[in-house]
Short mmCIF file of C-alpha atoms in Angstrom, two decimals:
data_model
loop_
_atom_site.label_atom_id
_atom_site.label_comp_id
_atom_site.label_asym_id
_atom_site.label_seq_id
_atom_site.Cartn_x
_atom_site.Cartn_y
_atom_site.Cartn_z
CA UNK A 1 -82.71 -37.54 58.45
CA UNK A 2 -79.35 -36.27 56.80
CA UNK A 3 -80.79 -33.87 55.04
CA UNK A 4 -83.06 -32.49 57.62
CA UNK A 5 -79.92 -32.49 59.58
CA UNK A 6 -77.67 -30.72 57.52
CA UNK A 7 -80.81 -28.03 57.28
CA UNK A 8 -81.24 -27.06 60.91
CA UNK A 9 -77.08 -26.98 61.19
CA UNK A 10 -77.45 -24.39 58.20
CA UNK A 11 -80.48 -22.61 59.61
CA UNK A 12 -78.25 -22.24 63.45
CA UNK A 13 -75.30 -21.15 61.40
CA UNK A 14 -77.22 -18.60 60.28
CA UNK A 15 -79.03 -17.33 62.90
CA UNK A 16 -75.28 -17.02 64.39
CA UNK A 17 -74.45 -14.75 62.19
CA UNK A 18 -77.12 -13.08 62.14
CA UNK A 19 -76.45 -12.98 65.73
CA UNK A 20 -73.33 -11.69 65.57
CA UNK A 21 -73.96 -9.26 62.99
CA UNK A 22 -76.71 -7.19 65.18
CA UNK A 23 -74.37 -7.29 68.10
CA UNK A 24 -71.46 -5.62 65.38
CA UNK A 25 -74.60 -3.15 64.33
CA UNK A 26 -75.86 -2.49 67.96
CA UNK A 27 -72.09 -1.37 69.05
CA UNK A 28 -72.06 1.26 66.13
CA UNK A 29 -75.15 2.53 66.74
CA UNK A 30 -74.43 2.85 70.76
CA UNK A 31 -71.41 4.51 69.76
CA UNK A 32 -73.08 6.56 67.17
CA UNK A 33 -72.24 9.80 69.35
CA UNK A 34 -68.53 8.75 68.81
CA UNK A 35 -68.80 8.02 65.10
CA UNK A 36 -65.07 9.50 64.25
CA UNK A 37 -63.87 6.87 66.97
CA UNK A 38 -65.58 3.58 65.51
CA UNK A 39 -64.50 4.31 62.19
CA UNK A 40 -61.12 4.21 62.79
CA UNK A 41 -60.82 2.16 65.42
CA UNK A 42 -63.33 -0.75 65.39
CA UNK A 43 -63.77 -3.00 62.17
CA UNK A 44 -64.96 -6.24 61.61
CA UNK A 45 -65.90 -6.48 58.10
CA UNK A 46 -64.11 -8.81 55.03
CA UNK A 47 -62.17 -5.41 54.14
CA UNK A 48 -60.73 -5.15 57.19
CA UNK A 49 -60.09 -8.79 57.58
CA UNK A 50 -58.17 -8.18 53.98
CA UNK A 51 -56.75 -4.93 55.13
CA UNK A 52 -55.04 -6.91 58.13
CA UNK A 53 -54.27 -9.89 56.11
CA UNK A 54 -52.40 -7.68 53.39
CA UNK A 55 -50.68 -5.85 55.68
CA UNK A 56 -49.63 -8.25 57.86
CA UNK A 57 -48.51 -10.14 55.28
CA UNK A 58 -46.04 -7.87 53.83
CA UNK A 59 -43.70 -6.16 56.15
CA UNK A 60 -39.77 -6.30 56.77
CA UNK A 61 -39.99 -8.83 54.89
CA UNK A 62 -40.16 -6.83 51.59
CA UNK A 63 -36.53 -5.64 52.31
CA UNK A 64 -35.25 -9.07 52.15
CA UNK A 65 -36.46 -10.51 49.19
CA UNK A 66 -33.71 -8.98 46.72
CA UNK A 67 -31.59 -11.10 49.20
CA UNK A 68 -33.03 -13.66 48.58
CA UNK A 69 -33.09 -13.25 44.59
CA UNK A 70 -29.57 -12.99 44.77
CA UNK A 71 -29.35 -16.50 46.26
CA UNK A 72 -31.68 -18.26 44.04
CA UNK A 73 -31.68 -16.25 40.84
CA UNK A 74 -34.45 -14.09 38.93
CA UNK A 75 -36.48 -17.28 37.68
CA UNK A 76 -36.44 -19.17 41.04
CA UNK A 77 -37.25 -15.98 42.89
CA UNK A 78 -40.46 -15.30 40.88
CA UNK A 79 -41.48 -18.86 40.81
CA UNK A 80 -40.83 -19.25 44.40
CA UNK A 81 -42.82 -16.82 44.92
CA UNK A 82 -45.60 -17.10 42.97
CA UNK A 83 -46.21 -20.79 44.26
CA UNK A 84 -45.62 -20.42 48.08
CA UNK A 85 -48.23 -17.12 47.84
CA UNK A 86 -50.79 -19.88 46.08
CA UNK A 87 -49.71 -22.77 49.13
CA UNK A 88 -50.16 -20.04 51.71
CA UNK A 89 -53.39 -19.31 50.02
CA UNK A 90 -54.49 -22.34 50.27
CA UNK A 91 -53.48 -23.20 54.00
CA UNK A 92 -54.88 -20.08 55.21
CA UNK A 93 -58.58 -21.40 53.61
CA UNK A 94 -57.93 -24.87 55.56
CA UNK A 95 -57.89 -23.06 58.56
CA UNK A 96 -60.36 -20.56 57.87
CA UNK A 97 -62.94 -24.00 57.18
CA UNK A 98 -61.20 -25.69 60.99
CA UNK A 99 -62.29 -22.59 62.35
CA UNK A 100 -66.15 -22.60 61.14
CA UNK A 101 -65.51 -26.09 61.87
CA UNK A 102 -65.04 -26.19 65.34
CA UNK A 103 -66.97 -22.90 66.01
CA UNK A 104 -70.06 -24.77 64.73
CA UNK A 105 -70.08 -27.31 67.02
CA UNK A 106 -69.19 -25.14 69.58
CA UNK A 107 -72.39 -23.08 69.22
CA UNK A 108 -74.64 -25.62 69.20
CA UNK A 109 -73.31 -26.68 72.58
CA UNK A 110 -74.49 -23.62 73.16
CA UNK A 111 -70.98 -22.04 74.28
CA UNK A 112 -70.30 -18.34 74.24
CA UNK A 113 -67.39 -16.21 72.99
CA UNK A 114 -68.53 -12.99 74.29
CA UNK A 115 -65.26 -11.82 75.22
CA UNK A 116 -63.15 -14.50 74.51
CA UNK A 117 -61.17 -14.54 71.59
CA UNK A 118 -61.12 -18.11 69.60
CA UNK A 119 -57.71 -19.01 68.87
CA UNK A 120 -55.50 -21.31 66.95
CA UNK A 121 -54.73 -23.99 69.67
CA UNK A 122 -57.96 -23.78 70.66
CA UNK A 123 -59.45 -24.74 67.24
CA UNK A 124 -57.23 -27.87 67.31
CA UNK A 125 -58.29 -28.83 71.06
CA UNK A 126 -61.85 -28.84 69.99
CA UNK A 127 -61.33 -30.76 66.83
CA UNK A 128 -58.66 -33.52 67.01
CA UNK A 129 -57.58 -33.04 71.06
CA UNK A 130 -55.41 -31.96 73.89
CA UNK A 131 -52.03 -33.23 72.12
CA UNK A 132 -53.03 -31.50 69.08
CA UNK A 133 -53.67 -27.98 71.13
CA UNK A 134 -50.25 -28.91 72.80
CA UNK A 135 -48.53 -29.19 69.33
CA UNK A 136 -50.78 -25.73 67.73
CA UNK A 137 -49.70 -24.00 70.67
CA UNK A 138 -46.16 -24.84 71.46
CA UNK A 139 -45.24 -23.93 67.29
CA UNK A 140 -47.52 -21.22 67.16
CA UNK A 141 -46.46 -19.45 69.65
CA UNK A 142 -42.70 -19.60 69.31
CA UNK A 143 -43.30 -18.73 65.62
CA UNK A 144 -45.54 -15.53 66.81
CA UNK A 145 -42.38 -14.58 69.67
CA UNK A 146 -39.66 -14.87 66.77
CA UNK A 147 -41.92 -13.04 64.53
CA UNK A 148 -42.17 -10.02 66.99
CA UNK A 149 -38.42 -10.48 67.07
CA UNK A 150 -37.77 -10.06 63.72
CA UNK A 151 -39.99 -6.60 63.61
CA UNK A 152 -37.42 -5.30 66.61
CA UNK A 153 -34.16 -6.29 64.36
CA UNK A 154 -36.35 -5.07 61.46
CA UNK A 155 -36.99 -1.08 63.28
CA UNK A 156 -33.07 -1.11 63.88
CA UNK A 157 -31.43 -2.36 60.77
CA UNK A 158 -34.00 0.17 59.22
CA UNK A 159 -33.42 3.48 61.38
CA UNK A 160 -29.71 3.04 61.31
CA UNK A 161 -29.58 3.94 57.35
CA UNK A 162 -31.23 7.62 58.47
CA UNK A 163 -29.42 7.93 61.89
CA UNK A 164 -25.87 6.01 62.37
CA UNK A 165 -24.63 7.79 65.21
CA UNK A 166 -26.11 5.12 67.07
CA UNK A 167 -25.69 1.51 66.79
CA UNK A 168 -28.39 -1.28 65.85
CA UNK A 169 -28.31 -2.74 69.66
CA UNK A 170 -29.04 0.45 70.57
CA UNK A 171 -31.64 1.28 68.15
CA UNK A 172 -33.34 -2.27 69.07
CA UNK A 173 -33.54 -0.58 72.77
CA UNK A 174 -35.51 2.28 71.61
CA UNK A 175 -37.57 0.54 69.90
CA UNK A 176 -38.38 -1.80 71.76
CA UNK A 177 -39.78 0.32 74.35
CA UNK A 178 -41.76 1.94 71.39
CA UNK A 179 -43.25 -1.49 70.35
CA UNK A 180 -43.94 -2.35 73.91
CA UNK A 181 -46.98 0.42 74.02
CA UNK A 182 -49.02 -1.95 71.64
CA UNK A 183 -50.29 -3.66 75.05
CA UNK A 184 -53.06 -0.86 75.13
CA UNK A 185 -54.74 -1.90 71.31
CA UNK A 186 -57.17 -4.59 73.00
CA UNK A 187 -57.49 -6.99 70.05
CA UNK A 188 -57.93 -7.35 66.40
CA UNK A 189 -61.04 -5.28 66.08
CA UNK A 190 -59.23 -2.30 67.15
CA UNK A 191 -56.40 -2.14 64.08
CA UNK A 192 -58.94 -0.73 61.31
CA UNK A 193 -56.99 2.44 60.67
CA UNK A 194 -53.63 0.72 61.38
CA UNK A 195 -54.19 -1.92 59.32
CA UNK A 196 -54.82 0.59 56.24
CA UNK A 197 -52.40 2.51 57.26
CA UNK A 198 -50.05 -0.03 56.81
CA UNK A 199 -50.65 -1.21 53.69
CA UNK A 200 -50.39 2.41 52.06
CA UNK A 201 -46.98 2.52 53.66
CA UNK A 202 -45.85 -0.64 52.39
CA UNK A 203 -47.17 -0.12 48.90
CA UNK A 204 -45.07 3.36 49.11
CA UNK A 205 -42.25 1.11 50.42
CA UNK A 206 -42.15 -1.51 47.34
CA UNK A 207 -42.95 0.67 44.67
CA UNK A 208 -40.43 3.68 45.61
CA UNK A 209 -37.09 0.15 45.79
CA UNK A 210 -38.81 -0.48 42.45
CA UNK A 211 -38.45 3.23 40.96
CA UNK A 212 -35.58 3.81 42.94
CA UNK A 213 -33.76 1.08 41.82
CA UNK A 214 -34.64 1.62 38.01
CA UNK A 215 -33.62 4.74 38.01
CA UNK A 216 -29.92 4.33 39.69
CA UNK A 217 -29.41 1.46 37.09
CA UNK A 218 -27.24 -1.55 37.06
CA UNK A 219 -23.89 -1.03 38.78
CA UNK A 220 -20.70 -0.85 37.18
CA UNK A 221 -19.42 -4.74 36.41
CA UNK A 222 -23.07 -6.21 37.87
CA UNK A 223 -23.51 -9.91 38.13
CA UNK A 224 -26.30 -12.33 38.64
CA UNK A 225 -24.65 -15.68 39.51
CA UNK A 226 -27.25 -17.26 41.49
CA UNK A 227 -27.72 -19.68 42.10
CA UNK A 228 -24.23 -20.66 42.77
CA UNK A 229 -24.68 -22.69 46.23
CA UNK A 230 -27.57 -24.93 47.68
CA UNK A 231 -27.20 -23.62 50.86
CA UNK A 232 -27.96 -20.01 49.77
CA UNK A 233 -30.44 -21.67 47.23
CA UNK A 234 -32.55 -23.42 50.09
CA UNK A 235 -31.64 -20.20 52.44
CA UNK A 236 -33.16 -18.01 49.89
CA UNK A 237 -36.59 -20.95 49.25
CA UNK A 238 -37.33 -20.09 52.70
CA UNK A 239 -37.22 -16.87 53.54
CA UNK A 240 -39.92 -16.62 50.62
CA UNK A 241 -41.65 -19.41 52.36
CA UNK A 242 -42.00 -17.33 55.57
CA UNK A 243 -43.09 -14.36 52.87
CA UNK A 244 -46.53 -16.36 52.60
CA UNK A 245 -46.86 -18.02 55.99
CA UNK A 246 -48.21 -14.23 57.73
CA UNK A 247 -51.22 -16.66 58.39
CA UNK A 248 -50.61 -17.74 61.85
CA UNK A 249 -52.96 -14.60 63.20
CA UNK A 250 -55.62 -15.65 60.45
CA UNK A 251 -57.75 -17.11 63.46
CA UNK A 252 -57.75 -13.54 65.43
CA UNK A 253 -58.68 -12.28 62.47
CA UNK A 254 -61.78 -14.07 61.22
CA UNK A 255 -62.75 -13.62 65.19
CA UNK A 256 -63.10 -10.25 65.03
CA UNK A 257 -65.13 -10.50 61.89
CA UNK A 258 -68.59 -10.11 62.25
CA UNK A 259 -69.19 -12.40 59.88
CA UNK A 260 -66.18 -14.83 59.64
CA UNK A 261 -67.68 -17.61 57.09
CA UNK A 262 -66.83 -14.55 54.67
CA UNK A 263 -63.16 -14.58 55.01
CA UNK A 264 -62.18 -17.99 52.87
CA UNK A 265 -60.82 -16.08 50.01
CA UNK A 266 -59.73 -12.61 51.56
CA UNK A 267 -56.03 -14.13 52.18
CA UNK A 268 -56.19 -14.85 48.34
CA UNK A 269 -57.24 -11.65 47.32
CA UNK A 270 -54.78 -9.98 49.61
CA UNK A 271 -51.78 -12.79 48.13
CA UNK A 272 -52.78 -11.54 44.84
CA UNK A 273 -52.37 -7.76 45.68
CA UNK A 274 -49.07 -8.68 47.96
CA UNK A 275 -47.79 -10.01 44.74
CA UNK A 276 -47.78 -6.49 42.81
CA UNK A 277 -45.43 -5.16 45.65
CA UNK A 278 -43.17 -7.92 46.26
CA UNK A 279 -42.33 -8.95 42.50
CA UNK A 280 -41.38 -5.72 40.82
CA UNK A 281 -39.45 -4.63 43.90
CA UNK A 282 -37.57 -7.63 44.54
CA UNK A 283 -36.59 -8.13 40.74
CA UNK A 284 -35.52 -4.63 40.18
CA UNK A 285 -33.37 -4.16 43.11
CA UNK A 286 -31.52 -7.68 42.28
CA UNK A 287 -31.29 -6.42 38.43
CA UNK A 288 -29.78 -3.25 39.92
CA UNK A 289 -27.18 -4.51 42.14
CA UNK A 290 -26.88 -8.61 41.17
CA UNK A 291 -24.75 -10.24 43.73
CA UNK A 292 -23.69 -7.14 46.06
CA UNK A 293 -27.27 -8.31 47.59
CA UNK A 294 -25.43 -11.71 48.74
CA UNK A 295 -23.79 -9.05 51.55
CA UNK A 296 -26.52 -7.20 51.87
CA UNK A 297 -29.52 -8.39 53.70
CA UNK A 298 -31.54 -5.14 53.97
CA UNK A 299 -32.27 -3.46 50.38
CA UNK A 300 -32.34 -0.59 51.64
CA UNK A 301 -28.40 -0.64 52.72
CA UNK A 302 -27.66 -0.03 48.67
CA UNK A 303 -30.06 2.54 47.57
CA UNK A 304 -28.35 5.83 47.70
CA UNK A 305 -29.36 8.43 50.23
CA UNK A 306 -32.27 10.59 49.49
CA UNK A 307 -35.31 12.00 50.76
CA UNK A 308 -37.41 9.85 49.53
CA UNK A 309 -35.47 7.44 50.87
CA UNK A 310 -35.80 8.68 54.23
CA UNK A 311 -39.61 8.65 53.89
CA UNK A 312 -40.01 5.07 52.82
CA UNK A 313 -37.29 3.94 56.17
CA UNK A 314 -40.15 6.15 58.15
CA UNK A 315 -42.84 4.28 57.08
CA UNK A 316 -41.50 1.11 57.04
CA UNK A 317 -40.71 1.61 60.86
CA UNK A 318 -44.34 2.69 61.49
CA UNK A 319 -45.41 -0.40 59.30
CA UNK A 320 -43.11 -2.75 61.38
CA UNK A 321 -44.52 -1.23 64.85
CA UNK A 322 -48.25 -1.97 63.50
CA UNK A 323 -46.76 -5.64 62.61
CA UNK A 324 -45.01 -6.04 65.50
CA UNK A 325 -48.50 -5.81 67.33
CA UNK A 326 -49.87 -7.71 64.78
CA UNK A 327 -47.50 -10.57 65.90
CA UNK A 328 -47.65 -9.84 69.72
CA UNK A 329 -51.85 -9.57 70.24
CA UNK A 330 -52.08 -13.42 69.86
CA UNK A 331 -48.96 -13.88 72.83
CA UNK A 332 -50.99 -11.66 74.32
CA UNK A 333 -54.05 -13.19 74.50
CA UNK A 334 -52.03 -16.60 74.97
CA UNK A 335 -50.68 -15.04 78.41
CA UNK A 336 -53.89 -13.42 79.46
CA UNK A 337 -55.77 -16.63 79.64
CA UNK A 338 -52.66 -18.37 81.59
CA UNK A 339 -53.04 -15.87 84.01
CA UNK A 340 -56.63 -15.67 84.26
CA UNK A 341 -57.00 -11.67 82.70
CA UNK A 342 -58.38 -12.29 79.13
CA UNK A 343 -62.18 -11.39 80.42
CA UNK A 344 -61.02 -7.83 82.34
CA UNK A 345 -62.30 -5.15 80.45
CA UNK A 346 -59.98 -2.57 81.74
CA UNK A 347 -57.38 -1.87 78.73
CA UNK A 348 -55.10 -0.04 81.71
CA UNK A 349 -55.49 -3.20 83.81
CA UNK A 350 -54.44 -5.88 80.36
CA UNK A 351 -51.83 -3.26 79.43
CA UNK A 352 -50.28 -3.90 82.42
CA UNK A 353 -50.33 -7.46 82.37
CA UNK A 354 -49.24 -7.92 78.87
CA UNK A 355 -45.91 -6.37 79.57
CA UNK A 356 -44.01 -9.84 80.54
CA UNK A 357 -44.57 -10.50 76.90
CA UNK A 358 -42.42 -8.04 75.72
CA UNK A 359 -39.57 -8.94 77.61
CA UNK A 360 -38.25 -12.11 76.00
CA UNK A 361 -38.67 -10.87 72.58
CA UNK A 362 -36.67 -7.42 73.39
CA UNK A 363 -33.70 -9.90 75.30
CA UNK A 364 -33.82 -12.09 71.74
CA UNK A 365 -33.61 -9.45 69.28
CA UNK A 366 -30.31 -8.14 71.27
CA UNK A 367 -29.01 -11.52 71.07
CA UNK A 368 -29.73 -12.38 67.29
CA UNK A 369 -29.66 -9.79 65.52
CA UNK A 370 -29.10 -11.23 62.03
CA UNK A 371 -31.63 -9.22 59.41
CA UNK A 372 -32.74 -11.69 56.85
CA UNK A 373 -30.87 -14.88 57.83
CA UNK A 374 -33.17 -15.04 60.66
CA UNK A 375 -35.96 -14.68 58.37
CA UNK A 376 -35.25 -18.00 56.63
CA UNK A 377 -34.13 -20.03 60.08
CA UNK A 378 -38.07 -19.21 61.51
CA UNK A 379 -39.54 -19.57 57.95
CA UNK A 380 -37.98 -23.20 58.04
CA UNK A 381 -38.35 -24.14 61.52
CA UNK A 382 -41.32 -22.84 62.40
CA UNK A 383 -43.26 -21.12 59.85
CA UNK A 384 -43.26 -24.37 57.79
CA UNK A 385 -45.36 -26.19 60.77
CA UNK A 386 -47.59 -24.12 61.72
CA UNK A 387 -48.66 -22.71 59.05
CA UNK A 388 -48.55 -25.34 56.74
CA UNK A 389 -48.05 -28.80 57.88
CA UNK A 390 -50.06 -28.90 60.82
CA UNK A 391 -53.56 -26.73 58.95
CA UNK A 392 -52.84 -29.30 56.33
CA UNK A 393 -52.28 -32.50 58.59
CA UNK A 394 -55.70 -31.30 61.21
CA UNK A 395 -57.98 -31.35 58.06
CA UNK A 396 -57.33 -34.29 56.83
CA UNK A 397 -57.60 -36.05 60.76
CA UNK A 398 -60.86 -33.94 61.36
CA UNK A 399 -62.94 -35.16 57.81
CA UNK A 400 -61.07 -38.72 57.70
CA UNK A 401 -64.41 -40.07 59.15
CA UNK A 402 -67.73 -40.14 56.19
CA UNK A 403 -69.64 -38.92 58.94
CA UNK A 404 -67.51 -36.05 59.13
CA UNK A 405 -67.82 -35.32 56.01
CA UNK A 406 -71.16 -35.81 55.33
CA UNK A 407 -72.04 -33.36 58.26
CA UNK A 408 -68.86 -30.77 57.45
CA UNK A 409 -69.96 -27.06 58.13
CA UNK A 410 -68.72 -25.72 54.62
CA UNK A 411 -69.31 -27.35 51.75
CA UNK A 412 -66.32 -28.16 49.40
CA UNK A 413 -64.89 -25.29 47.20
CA UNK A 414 -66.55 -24.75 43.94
CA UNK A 415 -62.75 -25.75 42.37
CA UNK A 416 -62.25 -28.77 44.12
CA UNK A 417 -65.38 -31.43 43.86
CA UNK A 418 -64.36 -34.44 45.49
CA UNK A 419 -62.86 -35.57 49.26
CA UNK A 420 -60.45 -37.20 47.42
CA UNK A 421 -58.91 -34.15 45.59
CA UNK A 422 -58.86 -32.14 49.14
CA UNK A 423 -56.53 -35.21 50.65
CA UNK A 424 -54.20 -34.83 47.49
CA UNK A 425 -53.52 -31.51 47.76
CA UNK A 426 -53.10 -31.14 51.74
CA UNK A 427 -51.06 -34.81 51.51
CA UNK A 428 -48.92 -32.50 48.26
CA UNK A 429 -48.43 -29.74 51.28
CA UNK A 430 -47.39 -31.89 53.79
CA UNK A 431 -44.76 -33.75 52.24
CA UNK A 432 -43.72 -30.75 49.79
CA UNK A 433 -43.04 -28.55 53.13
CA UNK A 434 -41.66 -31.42 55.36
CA UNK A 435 -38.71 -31.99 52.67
CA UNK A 436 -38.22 -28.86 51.23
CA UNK A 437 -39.14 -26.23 53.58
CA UNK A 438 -38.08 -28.24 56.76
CA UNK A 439 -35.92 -30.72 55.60
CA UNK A 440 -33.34 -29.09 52.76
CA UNK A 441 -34.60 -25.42 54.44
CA UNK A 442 -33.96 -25.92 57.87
CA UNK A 443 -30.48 -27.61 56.55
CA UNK A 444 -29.39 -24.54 54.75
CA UNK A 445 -30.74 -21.34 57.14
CA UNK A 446 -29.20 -22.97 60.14
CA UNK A 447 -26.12 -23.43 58.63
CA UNK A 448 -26.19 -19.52 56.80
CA UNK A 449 -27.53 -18.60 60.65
CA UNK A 450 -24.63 -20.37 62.28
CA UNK A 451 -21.75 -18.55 59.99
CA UNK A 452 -23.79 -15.48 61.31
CA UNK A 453 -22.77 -16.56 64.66
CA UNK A 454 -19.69 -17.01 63.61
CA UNK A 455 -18.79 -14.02 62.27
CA UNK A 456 -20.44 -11.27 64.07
CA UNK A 457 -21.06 -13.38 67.17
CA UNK A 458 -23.85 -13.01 69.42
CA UNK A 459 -25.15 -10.09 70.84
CA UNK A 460 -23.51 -8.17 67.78
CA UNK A 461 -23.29 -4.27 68.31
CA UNK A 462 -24.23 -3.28 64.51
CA UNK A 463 -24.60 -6.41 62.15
CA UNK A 464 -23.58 -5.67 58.65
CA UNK A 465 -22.41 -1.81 59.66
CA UNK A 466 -19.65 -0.70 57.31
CA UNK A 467 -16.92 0.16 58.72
CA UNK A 468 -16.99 3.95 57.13
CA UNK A 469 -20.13 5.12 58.34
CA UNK A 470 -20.31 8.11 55.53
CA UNK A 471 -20.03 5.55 52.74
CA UNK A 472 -23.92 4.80 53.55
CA UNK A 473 -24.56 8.92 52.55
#
């Protein structure tokens, strides 16, 4: 009967697909009088999904890393980041299989998703419980609000080396109110051209710090002590952690595929491109300037002044506002269910009530305002749960059963042939993340974000301004 069994769960699966590919085909051929529109603005194939997860996984992000090379040194920094691209890799196919997991079963209860957007927390309700959503959602969605908060600091740090007649808390309010109009872009399906977009600008981004950076040279009496502390050491680890862990949306993501069961290697794929940005730019500017970067947060604070400079700030802040939503569409859809909206089909009417969301991550960015030490304080504290313990931790819990894993709705990866081998490596996850990323890395960023505090205090005007304002020209 097994077998039989394992052919008619195949055969729905299928037919599901199939399913939800005709419904992709039939809204492109309704809409076939508004072809311009539903090219750019509704996707659902694997290269959008890698489109999204490539862009979303490289943002801000990119201007930190020489920061972070100047804390752990040119070796660490490339092996860092090599191996948390290849964990995040890995932890964003875990959940990719909970997902076709739980949607499985799901579907042969015969429940719908039409209009309703599958979600993290909802994955682990369906799979292991009601304490597990409770966890899923409480982590994942603080991770998600801090991430949004980052993007804010991010637009301000950024714009402030093109404009400094204003300060950064001022900046932060502009942009804020800029960020907030990402309430109208209804979900995931809707970021085709943005999520292209976005990874041109980035690639611009990374490859003009690496030219850039080349071409000014090493400056006079350069150093490159690090690593010289454990705290910057560990502080540096995780900001390169949270690098890798832009996999907290990978649920949205494979939900607006129209067919998701096709998505288990795009985040790999899109790692390995990610890669070809973040290691030449990061290792250049830290060869350039050595440990000037310790003071530095923001690369671009020590790249002299040029056009060309001016164009890659621009697209970074059009990158970051595309992230920003990126980060904000799963709060949203979070919220809309709370307060009963996530079925209304009026983008005017959600618009409106998404707006609340907005609000606490403006208030935070004012308060911290710390570019790249907050970085490694989420990375450690939250990124390292929800991305990677918890995925990690649900898999094991949902196939510890042989019935489970008899009747599993993907087969094991071609790479890995036994049960066995998939509890090594998620057990080598757990416990490598729980000591390292949490344990030494939330030890280390709290105590770099507390001397933050310290020394700029909260709600700081212009974090890491110079005191001559012409020196940056």
């Amino acid at each position: 009967m097994l077998p039989q069994k394992q052919a008619e769960e195949s055969m729905m699966s299928s037919l599901n697909q199939t399913i939800e590919h005709e419904e992709g085909e039939g809204e492109k051929e309704d809409s076939s009088s508004f072809s311009l529109k539903s090219l750019l603005w509704h996707g659902g194939s694997v290269y959008d999904a890698w489109f999204s997860c490539a862009s979303n996984q490289v943002a801000q992000v990119l201007l930190t890393l020489p920061y972070s090379f100047s804390q752990l040194g040119m070796l660490s920094g490339i092996i860092f980041q090599v191996f948390y691209g290849l964990l995040g890799s890995w932890t964003a196919y875990i959940i990719s299989i909970l997902y076709i997991e739980y949607r499985s079963r799901k579907e042969k209860e015969n429940v719908s998703f039409k209009n309703h957007v599958i979600q993290w927390f909802e994955v682990l309700d369906g799979l292991l419980g009601p304490y597990w959503k409770a966890i899923g959602l409480a982590f994942n969605c603080t991770f998600l609000l801090f991430g949004s908060v980052i993007q804010l600091i991010a637009c301000a740090s950024n714009i402030y080396y093109i404009n400094d007649k204003l300060d950064k808390r001022t900046w932060t309010y502009i942009f804020g109110a800029c960020c907030a109009t990402t309430v109208f872009i209804p979900s995931f399906h809707n970021y085709r051209i943005w999520s292209f977009l976005g990874l041109g600008m980035t690639t611009y981004t990374a490859w003009y710090l690496t030219i850039a950076a080349l071409v000014h040279g090493q400056v006079e009496n350069v150093t490159h002590s690090g690593p010289t502390k454990l705290v910057l050491y560990f502080t540096g680890a995780t900001n390169i952690l949270y690098t890798f862990g832009g996999h907290a949306v990978t649920v949205e993501i494979m939900h607006a595929m129209w067919k998701p069961q096709k998505f288990k290697y795009v985040y790999l794929f899109a790692t390995l491109y990610v890669f070809t940005l973040t290691l030449p730019s990061a290792a250049a500017v830290y060869w350039a300037f050595g440990d000037k970067l310790l003071d530095h947060s923001n690369a671009f604070s020590l790249i002299p002044h040029s056009p060309w400079r001016d164009a890659a700030i621009i697209l970074m802040l059009i990158h970051q506002f595309i992230t920003f939503g990126f980060a904000c569409t799963p709060l949203y859809f979070v919220w809309e269910k709370v307060i009963g909206m996530h079925d209304t089909k009026s983008i005017c009417v959600r618009a409106l009530a998404r707006l609340p969301v907005v609000i606490p991550i403006w208030f935070l960015a004012i308060i911290f305002p710390f570019f790249g030490p907050i970085n490694s304080a989420v990375g450690a504290l939250l990124v390292s749960f929800t991305v990677y313990i918890i995925p990690a931790l649900a898999h094991m819990l949902t196939y510890r059963s042989p019935s489970a894993r008899q009747n599993a709705a993907e087969k094991l990866p071609a790479f890995i042939r036994s049960w066995t081998a998939m509890y090594v490596v998620n057990a080598f996850v757990v416990v490598w993340v729980l000591v390292v990323g949490f344990g030494f890395g939330g030890w280390a960023s709290m105590a770099n974000f507390i001397k933050q505090v310290d020394t700029f205090g909260l709600f700081a005007k212009c974090y890491q301004c110079p005191s001559n304002h012409t020196s940056l020209h």
